[in-house]
CSV table of C-alpha atoms in Angstrom, one decimal:
chain,number,residue,atom,x,y,z
A,1,MET,CA,-13.3,-12.3,-21.7
A,2,ALA,CA,-16.0,-9.9,-20.5
A,3,SER,CA,-19.3,-9.9,-22.3
A,4,SER,CA,-20.4,-6.5,-20.8
A,5,ILE,CA,-19.5,-3.9,-18.3
A,6,PHE,CA,-22.2,-1.9,-16.4
A,7,PHE,CA,-22.6,0.4,-13.5
A,8,LEU,CA,-25.4,0.1,-10.9
A,9,ASP,CA,-26.6,2.5,-8.3
A,10,ARG,CA,-27.0,1.4,-4.6
A,11,ARG,CA,-30.6,0.2,-5.4
A,12,GLY,CA,-29.4,-2.0,-8.3
A,13,LYS,CA,-30.7,0.3,-11.1
A,14,GLU,CA,-28.4,0.3,-14.2
A,15,LEU,CA,-26.8,3.7,-14.8
A,16,ILE,CA,-24.8,2.9,-17.9
A,17,GLY,CA,-23.5,-0.2,-19.6
A,18,ARG,CA,-21.4,-1.3,-22.6
A,19,THR,CA,-21.9,-4.7,-24.4
A,20,TYR,CA,-18.9,-6.2,-26.1
A,21,ARG,CA,-20.0,-9.7,-27.0
A,22,GLY,CA,-23.6,-10.9,-26.6
A,23,ARG,CA,-26.1,-9.1,-24.4
A,24,VAL,CA,-26.7,-10.3,-20.9
A,25,PRO,CA,-30.4,-11.0,-20.4
A,26,GLN,CA,-32.3,-8.7,-18.0
A,27,ARG,CA,-33.5,-11.6,-15.9
A,28,VAL,CA,-29.8,-12.5,-15.3
A,29,LYS,CA,-29.0,-9.0,-14.2
A,30,ASP,CA,-32.0,-9.1,-11.9
A,31,GLY,CA,-30.7,-12.4,-10.4
A,32,PHE,CA,-27.3,-10.7,-9.8
A,33,ARG,CA,-29.1,-7.8,-8.1
A,34,LYS,CA,-31.1,-10.0,-5.8
A,35,SER,CA,-28.0,-12.0,-4.9
A,36,VAL,CA,-25.8,-9.0,-4.0
A,37,ILE,CA,-27.8,-5.8,-3.5
A,38,ASP,CA,-31.1,-7.0,-2.1
A,39,THR,CA,-29.5,-9.5,0.4
A,40,PRO,CA,-26.5,-7.8,2.0
A,41,ASP,CA,-24.1,-10.3,3.4
A,42,ASP,CA,-20.5,-9.8,4.5
A,43,THR,CA,-19.6,-13.3,3.4
A,44,LEU,CA,-20.4,-12.6,-0.3
A,45,LYS,CA,-17.5,-13.1,-2.6
A,46,PRO,CA,-16.6,-10.6,-5.5
A,47,VAL,CA,-17.2,-13.4,-8.0
A,48,LEU,CA,-20.5,-15.3,-8.4
A,49,GLN,CA,-22.5,-17.2,-11.0
A,50,VAL,CA,-26.1,-16.6,-12.1
A,51,GLU,CA,-27.3,-19.3,-14.6
A,52,LYS,CA,-24.5,-19.6,-17.1
A,53,TYR,CA,-23.1,-16.1,-16.6
A,54,HIS,CA,-20.2,-15.3,-14.3
A,55,PHE,CA,-20.1,-11.9,-12.5
A,56,CYS,CA,-17.1,-10.0,-11.1
A,57,TYR,CA,-18.0,-6.8,-9.3
A,58,ILE,CA,-16.6,-4.2,-6.9
A,59,GLN,CA,-18.3,-1.5,-4.9
A,60,HIS,CA,-17.1,2.1,-4.9
A,61,GLU,CA,-18.8,4.8,-2.9
A,62,ASP,CA,-22.5,4.5,-3.8
A,63,ILE,CA,-22.2,2.4,-7.0
A,64,TYR,CA,-21.3,-1.1,-8.2
A,65,ILE,CA,-19.1,-1.7,-11.2
A,66,VAL,CA,-19.9,-5.1,-12.7
A,67,ALA,CA,-18.3,-7.3,-15.4
A,68,ALA,CA,-20.4,-10.1,-16.8
A,69,ALA,CA,-19.0,-13.0,-18.9
A,70,GLU,CA,-20.8,-15.9,-20.5
A,71,LYS,CA,-17.8,-18.2,-20.3
A,72,ASN,CA,-15.4,-19.0,-17.4
A,73,VAL,CA,-12.8,-16.2,-17.4
A,74,ASN,CA,-9.7,-15.2,-15.4
A,75,ALA,CA,-11.4,-13.4,-12.5
A,76,MET,CA,-8.2,-11.7,-11.3
A,77,VAL,CA,-7.7,-10.1,-14.7
A,78,VAL,CA,-11.3,-8.9,-14.7
A,79,LEU,CA,-11.1,-7.5,-11.2
A,80,LYS,CA,-7.8,-5.8,-12.0
A,81,PHE,CA,-9.4,-4.1,-15.0
A,82,LEU,CA,-12.4,-2.9,-12.9
A,83,TYR,CA,-10.0,-1.3,-10.4
A,84,THR,CA,-8.0,0.3,-13.2
A,85,LEU,CA,-11.2,1.6,-14.7
A,86,ILE,CA,-12.0,3.3,-11.4
A,87,ASP,CA,-8.6,4.9,-11.3
A,88,VAL,CA,-9.0,6.2,-14.8
A,89,LEU,CA,-12.4,7.7,-14.2
A,90,LYS,CA,-11.2,9.3,-11.0
A,91,GLU,CA,-8.4,11.0,-13.1
A,92,TYR,CA,-11.2,12.6,-15.2
A,93,PHE,CA,-13.9,13.3,-12.6
A,94,LYS,CA,-11.8,13.4,-9.3
A,95,SER,CA,-14.8,12.0,-7.5
A,96,LEU,CA,-16.5,8.9,-8.9
A,97,GLU,CA,-20.1,8.6,-7.8
A,98,GLU,CA,-23.6,8.3,-9.2
A,99,GLU,CA,-23.9,12.0,-10.2
A,100,SER,CA,-20.6,12.1,-12.0
A,101,ILE,CA,-21.5,9.1,-14.1
A,102,LYS,CA,-24.9,10.6,-15.1
A,103,ASP,CA,-23.2,13.9,-16.0
A,104,ASN,CA,-20.4,12.3,-18.1
A,105,PHE,CA,-22.0,9.2,-19.7
A,106,VAL,CA,-20.8,10.2,-23.2
A,107,LEU,CA,-17.2,10.4,-22.1
A,108,ILE,CA,-17.5,7.1,-20.2
A,109,TYR,CA,-18.7,5.4,-23.3
A,110,GLU,CA,-15.6,6.7,-25.2
A,111,LEU,CA,-13.3,5.5,-22.4
A,112,LEU,CA,-15.0,2.0,-22.3
A,113,ASP,CA,-14.5,1.7,-26.1
A,114,GLU,CA,-10.8,2.6,-25.8
A,115,MET,CA,-10.0,0.6,-22.8
A,116,MET,CA,-11.7,-2.7,-23.9
A,117,ASP,CA,-12.2,-4.2,-27.4
A,118,TYR,CA,-14.4,-7.3,-27.9
A,119,GLY,CA,-14.1,-7.9,-24.1
A,120,TYR,CA,-10.3,-7.8,-23.9
A,121,PRO,CA,-8.4,-4.9,-22.1
A,122,GLN,CA,-6.5,-2.6,-24.4
A,123,THR,CA,-5.2,0.9,-23.4
A,124,THR,CA,-5.6,1.3,-19.7
A,125,ASP,CA,-2.9,3.9,-18.9
A,126,ALA,CA,-4.6,7.1,-17.6
A,127,LYS,CA,-2.0,9.4,-19.0
A,128,GLY,CA,-2.2,8.0,-22.5
A,129,LEU,CA,-6.0,8.2,-22.4
A,130,ILE,CA,-6.1,11.8,-21.2
A,131,GLU,CA,-3.8,12.8,-24.1
A,132,PHE,CA,-6.3,11.3,-26.6
A,133,ILE,CA,-9.7,11.6,-24.9
A,134,ASN,CA,-10.6,14.7,-22.9
A,135,GLN,CA,-13.7,16.7,-22.1
A,136,GLU,CA,-13.7,18.2,-25.6
A,137,ALA,CA,-13.2,14.9,-27.4
A,138,ASN,CA,-16.6,14.9,-29.0
A,139,GLN,CA,-16.0,18.3,-30.7
A,140,VAL,CA,-15.1,18.1,-34.4
A,141,LYS,CA,-11.7,19.5,-34.8
A,142,PRO,CA,-8.4,18.1,-36.2
A,143,LYS,CA,-6.3,16.4,-33.5
A,144,GLU,CA,-2.9,14.7,-33.6
A,145,ILE,CA,-2.9,11.2,-32.2
A,146,PRO,CA,-0.2,10.9,-29.5
A,147,PRO,CA,2.3,8.1,-29.8
A,148,GLY,CA,1.1,6.5,-26.6
A,149,VAL,CA,-2.2,5.5,-28.2
A,150,THR,CA,-0.5,3.5,-30.9
A,151,GLY,CA,1.0,1.2,-28.2
A,152,ALA,CA,4.6,2.4,-28.6
A,153,CYS,CA,4.9,3.7,-25.1
A,154,PRO,CA,1.5,4.4,-23.5
A,155,TRP,CA,3.0,5.3,-20.1
A,156,ARG,CA,5.1,8.0,-21.7
A,157,PRO,CA,3.0,9.3,-24.5
A,158,ASN,CA,4.8,12.6,-25.1
A,159,PRO,CA,8.4,12.2,-26.4
A,160,ASN,CA,9.0,16.0,-26.4
A,161,ILE,CA,9.2,16.5,-22.6
A,162,LYS,CA,11.8,19.1,-21.7
A,163,TYR,CA,13.5,19.8,-18.3
A,164,LYS,CA,16.2,22.4,-17.6
A,165,LYS,CA,17.7,20.1,-15.0
A,166,ASN,CA,17.4,16.3,-15.6
A,167,GLU,CA,17.1,14.3,-12.4
A,168,VAL,CA,15.8,11.0,-11.1
A,169,PHE,CA,14.8,10.4,-7.4
A,170,LEU,CA,14.6,6.9,-6.0
A,171,ASP,CA,13.1,6.1,-2.6
A,172,VAL,CA,13.8,2.6,-1.3
A,173,ILE,CA,11.2,2.2,1.4
A,174,GLU,CA,11.0,-1.0,3.6
A,175,MET,CA,8.2,-1.9,6.1
A,176,THR,CA,9.1,-4.3,8.9
A,177,ASN,CA,6.1,-6.5,10.0
A,178,LEU,CA,6.6,-8.3,13.3
A,179,LEU,CA,4.4,-10.2,15.7
A,180,ILE,CA,6.0,-10.9,19.1
A,181,ALA,CA,4.6,-13.1,21.9
A,182,ALA,CA,4.4,-11.8,25.5
A,183,ASN,CA,7.5,-13.9,26.4
A,184,GLY,CA,9.6,-12.2,23.7
A,185,THR,CA,9.4,-15.0,21.1
A,186,VAL,CA,9.2,-13.6,17.5
A,187,LEU,CA,6.2,-15.4,16.0
A,188,HIS,CA,6.3,-13.8,12.6
A,189,SER,CA,8.7,-11.5,10.8
A,190,GLU,CA,8.5,-10.1,7.3
A,191,ILE,CA,9.9,-7.2,5.2
A,192,THR,CA,7.8,-5.6,2.5
A,193,GLY,CA,9.6,-3.2,0.2
A,194,LYS,CA,8.8,-0.6,-2.4
A,195,ILE,CA,11.0,1.5,-4.8
A,196,TYR,CA,9.3,4.8,-5.5
A,197,MET,CA,10.5,6.9,-8.4
A,198,LYS,CA,10.2,10.6,-9.4
A,199,VAL,CA,11.5,11.0,-13.0
A,200,LEU,CA,12.2,14.5,-14.3
A,201,LEU,CA,14.0,13.6,-17.6
A,202,SER,CA,13.7,15.1,-21.1
A,203,GLY,CA,12.9,13.2,-24.2
A,204,MET,CA,12.6,9.3,-24.2
A,205,PRO,CA,15.4,8.1,-21.9
A,206,GLU,CA,16.5,4.5,-21.5
A,207,LEU,CA,17.3,3.6,-17.9
A,208,LYS,CA,19.1,0.6,-16.4
A,209,LEU,CA,18.9,-0.1,-12.7
A,210,GLY,CA,21.2,-2.4,-10.8
A,211,LEU,CA,20.4,-3.9,-7.4
A,212,ASN,CA,22.3,-6.3,-5.2
A,213,ASP,CA,19.9,-9.1,-6.2
A,214,LYS,CA,21.1,-12.5,-4.9
A,215,VAL,CA,20.5,-14.3,-8.2
A,216,LEU,CA,22.6,-11.8,-10.1
A,217,MET,CA,25.3,-11.6,-7.4
A,218,GLU,CA,25.7,-15.4,-7.4
A,219,ALA,CA,26.0,-15.4,-11.2
A,220,LYS,CA,28.9,-12.9,-10.7
A,221,GLY,CA,30.5,-15.0,-7.9
A,222,ARG,CA,29.4,-12.5,-5.2
A,223,GLY,CA,26.3,-14.3,-3.8
A,224,ARG,CA,27.1,-13.4,-0.1
A,225,SER,CA,26.5,-9.8,-0.8
A,226,GLY,CA,23.1,-10.3,-2.5
A,227,VAL,CA,19.5,-10.0,-1.2
A,228,GLU,CA,17.0,-12.7,-2.0
A,229,MET,CA,13.6,-11.1,-2.9
A,230,ASP,CA,10.2,-12.8,-3.3
A,231,ASP,CA,7.0,-11.7,-5.0
A,232,VAL,CA,8.9,-9.1,-7.1
A,233,ARG,CA,6.5,-6.9,-9.1
A,234,PHE,CA,7.5,-4.2,-11.5
A,235,HIS,CA,5.7,-1.2,-13.2
A,236,GLN,CA,4.6,-2.1,-16.7
A,237,CYS,CA,7.5,0.0,-18.2
A,238,VAL,CA,10.1,-2.7,-17.2
A,239,ARG,CA,11.1,-5.2,-20.0
A,240,LEU,CA,10.3,-8.4,-18.2
A,241,SER,CA,11.8,-10.6,-20.9
A,242,ARG,CA,15.3,-9.1,-20.2
A,243,PHE,CA,14.8,-9.4,-16.4
A,244,GLU,CA,13.8,-13.1,-16.7
A,245,ALA,CA,16.7,-13.8,-19.0
A,246,ASN,CA,19.6,-12.1,-17.1
A,247,ARG,CA,18.0,-10.2,-14.2
A,248,ALA,CA,18.7,-6.9,-16.1
A,249,ILE,CA,16.2,-4.1,-15.2
A,250,ALA,CA,15.8,-1.9,-18.3
A,251,PHE,CA,12.9,0.5,-18.9
A,252,VAL,CA,11.7,3.7,-20.4
A,253,PRO,CA,10.1,5.4,-17.4
A,254,PRO,CA,6.9,7.4,-17.1
A,255,ASP,CA,7.1,11.1,-16.5
A,256,GLY,CA,6.7,12.2,-12.9
A,257,SER,CA,6.1,10.0,-9.8
A,258,PHE,CA,5.1,6.3,-9.8
A,259,ASP,CA,5.6,3.1,-7.9
A,260,PHE,CA,8.4,1.3,-9.8
A,261,MET,CA,8.8,-2.0,-7.9
A,262,THR,CA,7.5,-3.9,-4.9
A,263,TYR,CA,9.0,-7.0,-3.2
A,264,ARG,CA,8.7,-9.1,-0.1
A,265,ILE,CA,11.4,-10.8,2.0
A,266,GLU,CA,10.6,-13.4,4.7
A,267,LYS,CA,13.5,-13.1,7.1
A,268,LYS,CA,14.2,-13.9,10.7
A,269,MET,CA,15.2,-10.6,12.3
A,270,ARG,CA,15.6,-9.0,15.6
A,271,PRO,CA,13.2,-6.1,16.3
A,272,LEU,CA,14.9,-2.8,15.5
A,273,ILE,CA,13.3,-1.3,18.6
A,274,TRP,CA,12.7,-4.0,21.3
A,275,VAL,CA,10.0,-3.2,23.8
A,276,ASP,CA,9.8,-5.2,27.0
A,277,CYS,CA,6.6,-4.6,28.9
A,278,GLN,CA,5.6,-5.7,32.4
A,279,ILE,CA,2.0,-5.1,33.5
A,280,LEU,CA,1.4,-5.5,37.2
A,281,ARG,CA,-2.1,-5.4,38.7
A,282,TYR,CA,-2.7,-4.9,42.4
A,283,GLY,CA,-6.1,-6.3,43.1
A,284,ARG,CA,-9.0,-4.0,41.9
A,285,SER,CA,-7.4,-0.7,42.8
A,286,ARG,CA,-4.3,-0.2,40.7
A,287,ILE,CA,-2.4,-1.3,37.6
A,288,GLU,CA,1.3,-0.5,36.8
A,289,TYR,CA,3.3,-0.6,33.6
A,290,VAL,CA,7.1,-0.9,33.4
A,291,LEU,CA,8.4,-0.5,29.8
A,292,LYS,CA,11.9,-0.8,28.5
A,293,ALA,CA,12.6,0.2,24.9
A,294,LYS,CA,16.0,-0.6,23.4
A,295,SER,CA,17.3,0.0,19.8
A,296,SER,CA,19.3,-2.7,18.1
A,297,TYR,CA,20.6,-0.9,15.0
A,298,ARG,CA,23.9,0.9,14.7
A,299,ARG,CA,24.8,3.9,16.7
A,300,ARG,CA,25.1,6.1,13.6
A,301,ASN,CA,21.4,5.5,12.7
A,302,VAL,CA,18.6,7.4,14.4
A,303,ALA,CA,14.9,6.4,14.4
A,304,ASN,CA,12.5,9.4,14.1
A,305,ASN,CA,8.9,9.8,15.3
A,306,VAL,CA,8.9,6.7,17.5
A,307,VAL,CA,5.5,6.0,19.0
A,308,ILE,CA,4.9,3.0,21.3
A,309,ASP,CA,1.1,2.7,21.8
A,310,VAL,CA,0.2,0.6,24.9
A,311,PRO,CA,-3.4,-0.5,25.7
A,312,VAL,CA,-4.9,0.0,29.1
A,313,PRO,CA,-8.2,-1.1,30.7
A,314,PHE,CA,-11.2,0.9,29.4
A,315,ASP,CA,-12.1,2.0,33.0
A,316,ALA,CA,-8.6,3.1,34.0
A,317,ASP,CA,-8.3,6.6,35.5
A,318,SER,CA,-5.8,8.8,37.4
A,319,PRO,CA,-2.8,8.2,35.0
A,320,SER,CA,0.7,9.1,36.2
A,321,PHE,CA,3.9,8.6,34.3
A,322,LYS,CA,7.7,8.8,34.7
A,323,THR,CA,10.1,8.3,31.8
A,324,SER,CA,13.8,8.6,31.3
A,325,TYR,CA,13.3,10.2,27.8
A,326,GLY,CA,10.5,11.3,25.6
A,327,LYS,CA,6.9,12.3,26.5
A,328,VAL,CA,3.7,10.3,27.3
A,329,LYS,CA,0.2,11.1,26.0
A,330,TYR,CA,-2.8,9.4,27.7
A,331,GLN,CA,-5.5,8.6,25.1
A,332,ALA,CA,-8.7,8.0,27.0
A,333,GLU,CA,-10.8,7.7,23.9
A,334,LYS,CA,-8.6,4.8,22.7
A,335,SER,CA,-8.0,3.3,26.1
A,336,SER,CA,-4.3,3.5,25.6
A,337,PHE,CA,-1.2,5.7,26.2
A,338,ALA,CA,1.5,6.6,23.7
A,339,TRP,CA,5.1,6.9,24.5
A,340,VAL,CA,6.5,9.4,22.0
A,341,ILE,CA,10.3,9.6,21.3
A,342,ASP,CA,11.1,12.1,18.6
A,343,GLN,CA,14.6,10.7,18.0
A,344,PHE,CA,15.9,7.3,19.1
A,345,PRO,CA,19.6,6.8,18.5
A,346,GLY,CA,21.0,3.3,17.9
A,347,GLN,CA,22.2,1.1,20.8
A,348,LYS,CA,20.2,3.2,23.3
A,349,GLN,CA,17.8,2.2,26.1
A,350,TYR,CA,15.0,4.2,27.7
A,351,LEU,CA,12.6,3.4,30.6
A,352,LEU,CA,9.0,4.3,31.4
A,353,ARG,CA,6.9,3.6,34.4
A,354,GLY,CA,3.2,4.3,34.5
A,355,ALA,CA,0.3,3.7,36.9
A,356,PHE,CA,-3.5,3.9,36.7
A,357,GLY,CA,-6.3,3.7,39.2
A,358,LEU,CA,-9.0,1.1,38.8
A,359,PRO,CA,-12.6,1.2,40.1
A,360,SER,CA,-13.3,-0.9,43.1
A,361,ILE,CA,-16.4,-2.5,41.5
A,362,GLU,CA,-15.7,-5.7,39.7
A,363,GLY,CA,-16.0,-5.5,36.0
A,364,ASP,CA,-14.9,-7.2,32.8
A,365,ASP,CA,-11.8,-5.2,32.2
A,366,ASP,CA,-9.5,-7.9,30.8
A,367,ASP,CA,-10.5,-7.3,27.2
A,368,PHE,CA,-7.5,-5.0,26.9
A,369,VAL,CA,-5.2,-8.0,27.2
A,370,ALA,CA,-6.4,-9.2,23.9
A,371,ARG,CA,-5.0,-6.1,22.3
A,372,SER,CA,-1.3,-5.6,21.5
A,373,ILE,CA,1.3,-3.0,21.9
A,374,GLU,CA,1.9,-1.3,18.6
A,375,VAL,CA,5.2,0.3,17.6
A,376,ARG,CA,5.8,2.9,14.9
A,377,TYR,CA,9.0,4.5,13.7
A,378,GLU,CA,11.0,5.7,10.7
A,379,ILE,CA,14.8,5.2,10.2
A,380,PRO,CA,16.3,7.2,7.3
A,381,TYR,CA,19.4,6.1,5.4
A,382,PHE,CA,18.9,2.5,6.4
A,383,THR,CA,17.3,-0.8,5.1
A,384,VAL,CA,16.9,-3.8,7.3
A,385,SER,CA,17.2,-6.2,4.3
A,386,GLY,CA,20.5,-4.7,3.1
A,387,ILE,CA,19.2,-4.0,-0.4
A,388,LYS,CA,21.2,-1.4,-2.3
A,389,VAL,CA,21.0,0.4,-5.6
A,390,ARG,CA,24.4,-0.4,-7.2
A,391,TYR,CA,23.9,1.8,-10.2
A,392,LEU,CA,21.3,3.7,-12.3
A,393,LYS,CA,22.5,4.4,-15.9
A,394,ILE,CA,20.6,7.0,-17.9
A,395,THR,CA,21.0,7.3,-21.7
A,396,GLU,CA,19.1,9.5,-24.2
A,397,LYS,CA,19.8,10.2,-27.8
A,398,SER,CA,20.5,13.9,-27.1
A,399,GLY,CA,23.3,12.9,-24.8
A,400,TYR,CA,22.4,15.0,-21.8
A,401,LYS,CA,23.8,14.3,-18.3
A,402,ALA,CA,21.3,13.4,-15.6
A,403,LEU,CA,21.7,13.2,-11.8
A,404,PRO,CA,20.3,10.1,-9.9
A,405,TRP,CA,19.4,10.6,-6.2
A,406,VAL,CA,18.8,7.6,-3.9
A,407,ARG,CA,17.3,7.6,-0.4
A,408,TYR,CA,16.7,4.7,1.9
A,409,ILE,CA,14.0,4.6,4.6
A,410,THR,CA,12.8,1.8,7.0
A,411,ARG,CA,9.4,2.1,8.7
A,412,ALA,CA,7.5,0.0,11.1
A,413,GLY,CA,4.7,-1.8,9.3
A,414,LYS,CA,2.4,-4.0,11.4
A,415,TYR,CA,4.6,-4.3,14.5
A,416,GLN,CA,2.7,-5.8,17.4
A,417,ILE,CA,3.7,-7.1,20.8
A,418,ARG,CA,1.2,-9.2,22.8
A,419,ILE,CA,0.8,-8.5,26.5
A,420,GLU,CA,0.0,-10.4,29.7
A,421,VAL,CA,-0.9,-9.2,33.2
A,422,VAL,CA,0.8,-10.4,36.4
A,423,GLU,CA,-1.4,-10.3,39.5
A,424,LYS,CA,0.2,-8.9,42.7
A,425,GLU,CA,-1.2,-8.9,46.2
A,426,LYS,CA,0.4,-5.7,47.6
A,427,LYS,CA,-0.7,-2.3,46.5
A,428,SER,CA,2.2,-0.4,44.9
A,429,GLU,CA,2.7,3.3,44.4
A,430,LEU,CA,4.5,4.9,41.5
A,431,LYS,CA,7.6,6.7,42.8
């Protein structure tokens, strides 16, 4: 694994470093500095080789965090550790920069010793480390070692947590990513989802979560009601061996808020809010927009905070708009206008007409065509994939009763519609 971890300032001067197995020669560090810091290049990769040493590095604010290894290592594991190291240090210092490293080098040495042993990652959970190592850790006084440090449950180090009311809140949040051609053809569609949890439970509870996972539903003879998920990733608290064996999701949760699970679904889908845009240009004097927005979800659902952002030529002026619903904001600094609809019920359709004046002098104003219409929205109590929480069982040795709460939200992710301009001979006026 890693031979050493060290921090460099923006000039490449070493601020602090920790050697785990074999010191990296200074000439090799100088070679790394010349390759990365002295010769800035956007094409540089986060992994490079100097002599027989392999370097993995990331830049944060005004510092570089670097891991060096004499042998070929798993670069993704090393980079993940470096990002985790940043998160842990930010938990301690709030702002990780050159000055905070100089002011807390003793504490950083303690953390590096706890987080990595002989070049291999060990305890990396910030909550467990804060229980054991704090600003007074170098003072000589008796201290009880929390259970999390022993490896029993590092993400829930305190088994004596108490709440008057035991509750669990689950947010199932899905983002719809769409790319649509100017003729209305869907070029790409994808759903990315996340289950976010807020756990307010006493003691050391055991939770079991049931989803309408397609593999599990097929095993029970109900495959049609299941959802097929790809790239499923869990928080470290989930017992992966049980999930791989029978798709059971069992875990002892951390206390507080955390991202429990992420997933991805590649699915052909209709846009939840379809936007048809016609752009008509009348010579060099005027350009008109005709937009039609239609919702395709059920009538009982309502999209909130809908924003349809439409690009215009950078030299457009004298804007005028008429819309059947909502309001329009002209954003001159962004060369666009935003159609804002606070609430968009299902199976509804709204229209907008807009017009802009154009300067009579010829200019290169077609760059805006390369941009796309962007749509943003949020639909509560709805998931486009159909994923559902079937059950959430909570057991704890004290036998208390807990209340689970589930909320579903669908939001627009990267939803873009390409545009094209139709040239017209006659000059038109917005009525």
